Amino acid sequence: MKYNKAYLEFGIWKLVFLGLFLPKQTKSQVKDTSKHQGLRNQLVKHLKEKGITDTNVLDAINKIPRHLFLDSGFEQYAYQDKAFPIGAGQTISQPYTVAFQSQLLEVKKEHKILEIGTGSGYQTAVLCTMGAKVFSIERQNELFKTTSLLLPKLGIRPKHLSFGDGYKGLPSYAPYDSIIVTAGAPIIPKPLMAQLKIGGRLVIPLGEKEQVMTLLIRESETKFVKHEFGAFRFVPLLEDKN
């Protein structure tokens, strides 16, 4: 079949137009493939080499498609051990940080965990996959809405997602076996300490420009034992919802 020059030129411009104006690939259109699983296997190997030993943490990271928690433009980098922007001035923590905090929690199945800073929902997904009952609070409404829609699509079902002030915690569901804070805090908020069970563990990055990963273990109503685990960098924990 022959085509005249005008027809061919029209076809080329039609393709260009479609390329420019068709919707971009969304998270829901990106699939989890054997290639992604291979990249997760490499990531788990890397985390082991960096000192992560909790097999429940490693198994969860090996199962969760991190690329689906990022904009599709970051898909090819999703399994690098790096943080990436997720909107509203926030980031998804690097996998090592997620793994390190999760390991400090010593998560057991059915543990009731309060997460301060839902963000992309990736840390939430790790904890849920480890068998925890997760109650999570996010102060950025944009992220709260996005994550509330994303997690059920991936089969991840925390016990409760809330939009509000992380400094106040969620007292109506307290006490908690563990509390994890995923933003840098200048102080340990007293409401979070009050919502922790005796024997419970609170993991929080303390500091302003640079944070020290801190573990607080509640030994009695009034006694908390503090442990420090080196420098990390987080976005700041801000008071009051936006």
PDB file of C-alpha atoms in Angstrom, residues 25-27 29-37 39-40 65-80 84-85:
ATOM      1  CA  GLN A  25       2.359   6.960  33.642  1.00  0.00           C
ATOM      2  CA  THR A  26       0.862   6.853  37.120  1.00  0.00           C
ATOM      3  CA  LYS A  27       1.726   4.726  40.150  1.00  0.00           C
ATOM      4  CA  GLN A  29      -0.112   1.767  35.984  1.00  0.00           C
ATOM      5  CA  VAL A  30       3.365   0.673  37.074  1.00  0.00           C
ATOM      6  CA  LYS A  31       3.543  -3.061  37.721  1.00  0.00           C
ATOM      7  CA  ASP A  32       5.672  -5.118  40.058  1.00  0.00           C
ATOM      8  CA  THR A  33       7.804  -7.381  37.874  1.00  0.00           C
ATOM      9  CA  SER A  34      10.473 -10.043  38.265  1.00  0.00           C
ATOM     10  CA  LYS A  35      13.007  -7.315  37.482  1.00  0.00           C
ATOM     11  CA  HIS A  36      11.773  -5.308  40.472  1.00  0.00           C
ATOM     12  CA  GLN A  37      12.002  -8.415  42.638  1.00  0.00           C
ATOM     13  CA  LEU A  39      16.390  -5.348  42.497  1.00  0.00           C
ATOM     14  CA  ARG A  40      14.787  -5.934  45.910  1.00  0.00           C
ATOM     15  CA  PRO A  65       7.334  -2.788  45.859  1.00  0.00           C
ATOM     16  CA  ARG A  66       9.049   0.450  46.884  1.00  0.00           C
ATOM     17  CA  HIS A  67       8.812   1.813  43.335  1.00  0.00           C
ATOM     18  CA  LEU A  68       5.021   2.060  43.753  1.00  0.00           C
ATOM     19  CA  PHE A  69       5.489   4.557  46.603  1.00  0.00           C
ATOM     20  CA  LEU A  70       7.409   6.951  44.342  1.00  0.00           C
ATOM     21  CA  ASP A  71       6.562   9.043  41.323  1.00  0.00           C
ATOM     22  CA  SER A  72       7.039   6.896  38.209  1.00  0.00           C
ATOM     23  CA  GLY A  73       9.947   9.152  37.178  1.00  0.00           C
ATOM     24  CA  PHE A  74      11.974   7.673  40.055  1.00  0.00           C
ATOM     25  CA  GLU A  75      11.063   4.050  39.282  1.00  0.00           C
ATOM     26  CA  GLN A  76      14.475   3.043  37.952  1.00  0.00           C
ATOM     27  CA  TYR A  77      16.154   4.386  41.112  1.00  0.00           C
ATOM     28  CA  ALA A  78      13.638   3.051  43.643  1.00  0.00           C
ATOM     29  CA  TYR A  79      15.851   0.245  44.958  1.00  0.00           C
ATOM     30  CA  GLN A  80      18.925   2.356  45.463  1.00  0.00           C
ATOM     31  CA  PHE A  84      13.584  10.697  47.348  1.00  0.00           C
ATOM     32  CA  PRO A  85      11.083  13.598  47.381  1.00  0.00           C
TER      33      PRO A  85
END
